[in-house]
JSON list of C-alpha atoms in Angstrom, two decimals:
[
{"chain": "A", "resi": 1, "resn": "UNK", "atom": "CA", "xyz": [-4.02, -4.99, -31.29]},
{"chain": "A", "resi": 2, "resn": "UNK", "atom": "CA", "xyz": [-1.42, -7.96, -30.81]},
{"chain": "A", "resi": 3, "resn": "UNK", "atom": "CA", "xyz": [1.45, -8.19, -28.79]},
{"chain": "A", "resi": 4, "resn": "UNK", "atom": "CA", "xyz": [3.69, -7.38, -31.63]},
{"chain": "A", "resi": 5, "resn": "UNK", "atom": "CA", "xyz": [1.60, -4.26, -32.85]},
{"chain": "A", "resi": 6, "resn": "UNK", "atom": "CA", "xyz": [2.34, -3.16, -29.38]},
{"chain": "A", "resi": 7, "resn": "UNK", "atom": "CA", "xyz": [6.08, -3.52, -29.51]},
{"chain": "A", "resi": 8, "resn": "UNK", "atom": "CA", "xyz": [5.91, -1.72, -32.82]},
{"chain": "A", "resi": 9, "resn": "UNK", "atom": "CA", "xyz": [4.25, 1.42, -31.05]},
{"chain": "A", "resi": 10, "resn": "UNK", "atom": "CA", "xyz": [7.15, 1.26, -28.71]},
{"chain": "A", "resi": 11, "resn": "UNK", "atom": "CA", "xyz": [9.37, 1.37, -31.11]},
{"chain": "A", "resi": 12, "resn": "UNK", "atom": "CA", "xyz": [8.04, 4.18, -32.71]},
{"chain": "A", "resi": 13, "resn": "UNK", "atom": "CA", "xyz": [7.35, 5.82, -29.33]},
{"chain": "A", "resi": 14, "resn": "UNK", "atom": "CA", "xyz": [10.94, 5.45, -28.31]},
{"chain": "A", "resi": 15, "resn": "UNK", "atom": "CA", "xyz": [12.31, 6.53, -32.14]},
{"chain": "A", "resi": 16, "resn": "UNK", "atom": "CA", "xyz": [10.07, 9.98, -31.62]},
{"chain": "A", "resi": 17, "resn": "UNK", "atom": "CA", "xyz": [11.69, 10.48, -28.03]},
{"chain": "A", "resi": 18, "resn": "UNK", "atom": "CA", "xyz": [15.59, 9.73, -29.71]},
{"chain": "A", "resi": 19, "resn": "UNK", "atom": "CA", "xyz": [15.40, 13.10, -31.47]},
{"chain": "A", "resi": 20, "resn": "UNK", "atom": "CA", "xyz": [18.21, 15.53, -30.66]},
{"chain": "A", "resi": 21, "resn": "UNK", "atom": "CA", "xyz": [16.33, 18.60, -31.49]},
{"chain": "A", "resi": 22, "resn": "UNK", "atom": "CA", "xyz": [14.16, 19.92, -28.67]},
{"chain": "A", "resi": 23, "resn": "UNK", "atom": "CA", "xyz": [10.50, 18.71, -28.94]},
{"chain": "A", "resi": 24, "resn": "UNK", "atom": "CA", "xyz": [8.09, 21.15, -29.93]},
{"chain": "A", "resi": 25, "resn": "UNK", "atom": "CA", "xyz": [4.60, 20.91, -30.47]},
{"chain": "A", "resi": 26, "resn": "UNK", "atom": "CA", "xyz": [4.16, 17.69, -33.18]},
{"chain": "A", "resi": 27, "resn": "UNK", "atom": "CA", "xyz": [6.49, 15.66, -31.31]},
{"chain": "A", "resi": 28, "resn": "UNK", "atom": "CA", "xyz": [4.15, 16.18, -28.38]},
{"chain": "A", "resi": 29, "resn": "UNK", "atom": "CA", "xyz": [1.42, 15.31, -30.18]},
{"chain": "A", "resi": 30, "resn": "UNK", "atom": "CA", "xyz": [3.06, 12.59, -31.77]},
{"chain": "A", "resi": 31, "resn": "UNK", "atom": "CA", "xyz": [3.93, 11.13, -28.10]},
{"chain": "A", "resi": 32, "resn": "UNK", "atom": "CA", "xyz": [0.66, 11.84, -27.15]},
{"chain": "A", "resi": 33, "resn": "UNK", "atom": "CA", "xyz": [-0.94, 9.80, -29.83]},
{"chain": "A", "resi": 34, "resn": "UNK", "atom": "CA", "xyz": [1.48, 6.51, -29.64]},
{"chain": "A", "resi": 35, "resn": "UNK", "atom": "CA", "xyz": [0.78, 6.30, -25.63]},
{"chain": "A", "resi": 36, "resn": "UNK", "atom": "CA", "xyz": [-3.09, 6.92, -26.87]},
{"chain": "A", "resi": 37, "resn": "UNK", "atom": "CA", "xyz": [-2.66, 4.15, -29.32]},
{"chain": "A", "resi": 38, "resn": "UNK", "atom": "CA", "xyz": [-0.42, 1.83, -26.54]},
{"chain": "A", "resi": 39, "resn": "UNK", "atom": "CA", "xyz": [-2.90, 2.21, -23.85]},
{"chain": "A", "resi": 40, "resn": "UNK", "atom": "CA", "xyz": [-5.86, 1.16, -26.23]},
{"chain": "A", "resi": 41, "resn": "UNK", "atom": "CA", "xyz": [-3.50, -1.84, -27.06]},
{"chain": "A", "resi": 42, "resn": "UNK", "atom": "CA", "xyz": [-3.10, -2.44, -23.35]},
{"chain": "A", "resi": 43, "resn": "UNK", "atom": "CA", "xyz": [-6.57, -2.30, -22.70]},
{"chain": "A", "resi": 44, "resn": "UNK", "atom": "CA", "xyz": [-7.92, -4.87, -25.26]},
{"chain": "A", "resi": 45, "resn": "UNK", "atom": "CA", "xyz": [-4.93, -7.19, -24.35]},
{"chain": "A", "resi": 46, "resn": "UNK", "atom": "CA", "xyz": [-6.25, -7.18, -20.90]},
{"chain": "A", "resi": 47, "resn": "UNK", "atom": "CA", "xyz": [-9.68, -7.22, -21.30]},
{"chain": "A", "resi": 48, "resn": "UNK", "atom": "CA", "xyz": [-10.57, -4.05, -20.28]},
{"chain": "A", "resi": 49, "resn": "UNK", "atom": "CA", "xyz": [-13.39, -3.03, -22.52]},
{"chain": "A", "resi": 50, "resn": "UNK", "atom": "CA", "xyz": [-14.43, 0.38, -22.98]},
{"chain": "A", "resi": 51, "resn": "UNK", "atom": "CA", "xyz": [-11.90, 1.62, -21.44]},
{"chain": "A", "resi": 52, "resn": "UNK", "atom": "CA", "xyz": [-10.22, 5.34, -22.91]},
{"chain": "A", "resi": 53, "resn": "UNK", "atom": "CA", "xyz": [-7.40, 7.46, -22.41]},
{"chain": "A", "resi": 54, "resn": "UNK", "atom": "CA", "xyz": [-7.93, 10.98, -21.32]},
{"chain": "A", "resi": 55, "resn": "UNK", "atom": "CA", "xyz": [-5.43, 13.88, -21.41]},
{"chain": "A", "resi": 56, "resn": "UNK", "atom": "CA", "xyz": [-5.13, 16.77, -18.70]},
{"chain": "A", "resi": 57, "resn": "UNK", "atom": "CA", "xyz": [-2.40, 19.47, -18.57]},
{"chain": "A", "resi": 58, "resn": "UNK", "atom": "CA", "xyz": [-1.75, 18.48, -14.87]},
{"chain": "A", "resi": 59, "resn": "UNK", "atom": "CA", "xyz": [-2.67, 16.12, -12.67]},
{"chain": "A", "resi": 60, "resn": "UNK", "atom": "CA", "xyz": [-0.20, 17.88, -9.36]},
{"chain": "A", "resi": 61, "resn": "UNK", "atom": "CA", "xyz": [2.21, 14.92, -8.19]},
{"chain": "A", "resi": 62, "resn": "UNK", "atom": "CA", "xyz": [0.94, 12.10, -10.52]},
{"chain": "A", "resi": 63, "resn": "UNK", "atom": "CA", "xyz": [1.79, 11.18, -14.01]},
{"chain": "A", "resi": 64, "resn": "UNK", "atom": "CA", "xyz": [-1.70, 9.44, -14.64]},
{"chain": "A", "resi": 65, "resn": "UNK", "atom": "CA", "xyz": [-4.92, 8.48, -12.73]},
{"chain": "A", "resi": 66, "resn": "UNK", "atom": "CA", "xyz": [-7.20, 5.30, -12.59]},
{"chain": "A", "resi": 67, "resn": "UNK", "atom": "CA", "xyz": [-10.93, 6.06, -12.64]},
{"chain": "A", "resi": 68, "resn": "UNK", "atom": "CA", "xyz": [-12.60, 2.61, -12.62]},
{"chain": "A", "resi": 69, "resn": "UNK", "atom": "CA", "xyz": [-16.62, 3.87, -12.30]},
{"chain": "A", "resi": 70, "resn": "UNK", "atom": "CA", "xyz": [-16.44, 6.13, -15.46]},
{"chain": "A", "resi": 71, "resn": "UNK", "atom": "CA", "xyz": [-13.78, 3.14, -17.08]},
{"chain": "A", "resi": 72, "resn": "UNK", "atom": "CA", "xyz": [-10.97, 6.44, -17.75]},
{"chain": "A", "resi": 73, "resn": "UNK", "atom": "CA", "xyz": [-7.34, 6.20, -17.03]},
{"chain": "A", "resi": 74, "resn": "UNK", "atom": "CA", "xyz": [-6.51, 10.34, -16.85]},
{"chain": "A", "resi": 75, "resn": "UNK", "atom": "CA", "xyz": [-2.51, 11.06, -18.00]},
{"chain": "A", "resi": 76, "resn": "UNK", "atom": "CA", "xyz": [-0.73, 13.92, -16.95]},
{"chain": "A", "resi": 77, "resn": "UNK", "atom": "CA", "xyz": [0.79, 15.67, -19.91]},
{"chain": "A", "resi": 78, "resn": "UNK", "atom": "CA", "xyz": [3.01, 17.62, -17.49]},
{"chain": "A", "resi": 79, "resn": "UNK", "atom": "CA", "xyz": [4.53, 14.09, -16.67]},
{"chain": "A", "resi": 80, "resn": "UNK", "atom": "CA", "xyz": [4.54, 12.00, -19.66]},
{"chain": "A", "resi": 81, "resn": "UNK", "atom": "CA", "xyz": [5.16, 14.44, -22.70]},
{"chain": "A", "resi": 82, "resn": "UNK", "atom": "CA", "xyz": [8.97, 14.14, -21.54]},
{"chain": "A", "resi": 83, "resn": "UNK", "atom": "CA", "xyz": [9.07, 11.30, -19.55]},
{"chain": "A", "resi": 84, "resn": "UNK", "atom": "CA", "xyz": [11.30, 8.27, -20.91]},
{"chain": "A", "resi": 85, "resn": "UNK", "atom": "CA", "xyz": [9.54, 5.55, -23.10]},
{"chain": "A", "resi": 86, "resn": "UNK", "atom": "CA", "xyz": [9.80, 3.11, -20.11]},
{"chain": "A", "resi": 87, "resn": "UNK", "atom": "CA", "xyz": [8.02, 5.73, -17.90]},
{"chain": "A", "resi": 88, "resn": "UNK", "atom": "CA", "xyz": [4.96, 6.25, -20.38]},
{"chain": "A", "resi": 89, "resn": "UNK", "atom": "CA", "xyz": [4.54, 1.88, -20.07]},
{"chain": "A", "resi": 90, "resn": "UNK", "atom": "CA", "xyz": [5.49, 2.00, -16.27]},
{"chain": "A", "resi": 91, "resn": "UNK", "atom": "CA", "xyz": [2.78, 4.49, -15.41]},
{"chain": "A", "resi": 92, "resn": "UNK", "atom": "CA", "xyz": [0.13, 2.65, -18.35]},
{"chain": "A", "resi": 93, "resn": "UNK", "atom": "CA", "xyz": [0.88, -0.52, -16.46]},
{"chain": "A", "resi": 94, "resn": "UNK", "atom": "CA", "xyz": [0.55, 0.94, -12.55]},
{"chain": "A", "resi": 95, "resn": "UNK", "atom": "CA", "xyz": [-3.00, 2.53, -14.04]},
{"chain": "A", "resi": 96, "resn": "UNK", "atom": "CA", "xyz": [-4.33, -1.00, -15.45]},
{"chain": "A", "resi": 97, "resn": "UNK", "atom": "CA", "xyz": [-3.00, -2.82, -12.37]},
{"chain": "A", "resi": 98, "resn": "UNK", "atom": "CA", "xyz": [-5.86, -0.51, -10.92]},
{"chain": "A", "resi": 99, "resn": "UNK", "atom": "CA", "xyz": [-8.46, -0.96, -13.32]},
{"chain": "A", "resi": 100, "resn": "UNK", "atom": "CA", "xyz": [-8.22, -4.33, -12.43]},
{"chain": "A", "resi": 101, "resn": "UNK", "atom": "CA", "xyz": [-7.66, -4.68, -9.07]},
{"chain": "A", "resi": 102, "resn": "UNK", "atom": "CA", "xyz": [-10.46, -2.47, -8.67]},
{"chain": "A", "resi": 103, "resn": "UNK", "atom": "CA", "xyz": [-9.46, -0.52, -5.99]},
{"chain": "A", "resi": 104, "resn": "UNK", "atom": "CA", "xyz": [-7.03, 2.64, -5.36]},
{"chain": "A", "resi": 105, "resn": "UNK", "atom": "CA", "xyz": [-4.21, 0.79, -2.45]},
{"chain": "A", "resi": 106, "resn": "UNK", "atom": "CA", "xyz": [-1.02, -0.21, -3.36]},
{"chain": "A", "resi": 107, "resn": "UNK", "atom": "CA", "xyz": [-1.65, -3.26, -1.13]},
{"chain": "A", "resi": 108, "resn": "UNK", "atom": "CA", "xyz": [0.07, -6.62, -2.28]},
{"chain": "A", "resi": 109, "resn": "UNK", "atom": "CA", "xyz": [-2.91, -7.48, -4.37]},
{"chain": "A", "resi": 110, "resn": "UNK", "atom": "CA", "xyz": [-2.42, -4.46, -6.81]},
{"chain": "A", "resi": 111, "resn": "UNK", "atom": "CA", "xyz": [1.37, -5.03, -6.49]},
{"chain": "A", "resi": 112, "resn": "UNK", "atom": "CA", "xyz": [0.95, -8.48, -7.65]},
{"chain": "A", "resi": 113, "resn": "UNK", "atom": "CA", "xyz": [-1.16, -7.52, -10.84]},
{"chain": "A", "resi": 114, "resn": "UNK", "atom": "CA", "xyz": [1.61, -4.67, -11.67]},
{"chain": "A", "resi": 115, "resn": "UNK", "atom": "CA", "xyz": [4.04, -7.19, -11.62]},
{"chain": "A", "resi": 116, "resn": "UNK", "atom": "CA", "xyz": [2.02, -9.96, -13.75]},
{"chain": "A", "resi": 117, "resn": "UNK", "atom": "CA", "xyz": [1.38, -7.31, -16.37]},
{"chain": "A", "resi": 118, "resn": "UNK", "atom": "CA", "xyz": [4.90, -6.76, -16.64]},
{"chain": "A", "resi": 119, "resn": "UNK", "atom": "CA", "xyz": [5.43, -3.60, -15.07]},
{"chain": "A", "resi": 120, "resn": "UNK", "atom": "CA", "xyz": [8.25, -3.04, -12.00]},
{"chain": "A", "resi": 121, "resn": "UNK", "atom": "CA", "xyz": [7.46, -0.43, -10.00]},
{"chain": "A", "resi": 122, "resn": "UNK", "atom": "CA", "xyz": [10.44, 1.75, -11.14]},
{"chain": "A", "resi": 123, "resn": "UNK", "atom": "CA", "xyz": [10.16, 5.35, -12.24]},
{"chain": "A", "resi": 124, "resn": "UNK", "atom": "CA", "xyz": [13.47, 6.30, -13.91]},
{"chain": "A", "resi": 125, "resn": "UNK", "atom": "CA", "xyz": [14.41, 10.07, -13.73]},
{"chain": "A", "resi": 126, "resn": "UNK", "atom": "CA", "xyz": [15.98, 11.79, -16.96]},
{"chain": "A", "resi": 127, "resn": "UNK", "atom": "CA", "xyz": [18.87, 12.38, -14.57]},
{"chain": "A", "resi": 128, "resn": "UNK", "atom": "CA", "xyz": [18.77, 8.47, -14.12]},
{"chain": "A", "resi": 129, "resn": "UNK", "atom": "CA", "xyz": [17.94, 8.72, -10.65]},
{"chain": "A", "resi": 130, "resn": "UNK", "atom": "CA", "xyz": [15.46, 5.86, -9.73]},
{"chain": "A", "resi": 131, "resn": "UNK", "atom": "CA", "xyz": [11.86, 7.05, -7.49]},
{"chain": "A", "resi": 132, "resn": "UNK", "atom": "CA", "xyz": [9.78, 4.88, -7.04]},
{"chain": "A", "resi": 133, "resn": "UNK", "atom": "CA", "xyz": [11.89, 1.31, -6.65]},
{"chain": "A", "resi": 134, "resn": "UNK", "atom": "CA", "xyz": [10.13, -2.23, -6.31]},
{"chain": "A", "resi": 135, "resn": "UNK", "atom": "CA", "xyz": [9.34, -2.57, -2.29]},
{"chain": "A", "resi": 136, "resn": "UNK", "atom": "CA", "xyz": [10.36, -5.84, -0.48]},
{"chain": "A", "resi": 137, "resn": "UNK", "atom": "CA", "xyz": [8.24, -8.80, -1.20]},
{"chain": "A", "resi": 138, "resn": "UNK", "atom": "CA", "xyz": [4.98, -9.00, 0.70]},
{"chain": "A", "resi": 139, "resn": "UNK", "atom": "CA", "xyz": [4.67, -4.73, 0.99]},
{"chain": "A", "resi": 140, "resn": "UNK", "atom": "CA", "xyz": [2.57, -2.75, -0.41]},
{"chain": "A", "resi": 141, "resn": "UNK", "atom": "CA", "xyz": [3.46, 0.06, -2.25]},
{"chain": "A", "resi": 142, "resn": "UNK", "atom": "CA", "xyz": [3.00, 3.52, -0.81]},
{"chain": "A", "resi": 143, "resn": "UNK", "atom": "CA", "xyz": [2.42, 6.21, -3.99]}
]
């Protein structure tokens, strides 16, 4: 997938998430296939090769979960099905950043990949309250 087929799912993803009736069932499974399908983009753009996208129903305090030996990033359906379009790439972004580190810290060198793939290291609420906020340069994240 290109760069552009990955905006496109974001679109889409966002467009789905826009709707002001309440989401049922096929708009979870609709959000649940376009992170599916953004994460695969994700993974061939950074050359992460054989590399899937699980699904559990909870995963208790964490939206997602990097599991580098069995080459799995785990997502939290509790935490994403709802969560804002930014969120789903946010926590898609924090999860590679592991992958490819290689290691589970939040030590500068997994801060530095999050921010070279683009991410920031800001979970936005749906009240708009902000969680999890960039740290000072040269600390490591604590998650």
């Amino acid at each position: 997938m290109t760069g552009a087929m990955v905006q496109a799912t974001r679109r889409e993803l966002r467009a789905t998430q826009r709707r002001q009736a309440p989401r049922g069932e096929d708009d979870h499974r609709r959000v649940e296939g376009l992170t599916s399908a953004l994460a695969q983009a994700l993974f061939d753009i950074h050359g992460l090769e054989g590399w899937r996208v699980e699904w559990c129903d909870y995963i208790e305090g964490k939206a997602g979960w990097c599991w580098p030996t069995s080459r799995v990033i785990t997502l939290s359906r509790h935490h994403l099905l709802e969560a804002k379009a930014r969120n789903i790439r946010e926590c898609l972004l924090h999860e590679i950043a592991h992958a490819l580190v290689g290691d589970g810290d939040h030590d500068e060198e997994w801060w530095n990949k999050l921010l070279e793939l683009g991410g920031d290291g800001i979970w936005v609420m749906k009240d708009g309250r902000v969680t999890f906020a960039r740290p000072k340069p040269g600390e490591g994240v604590q998650a």
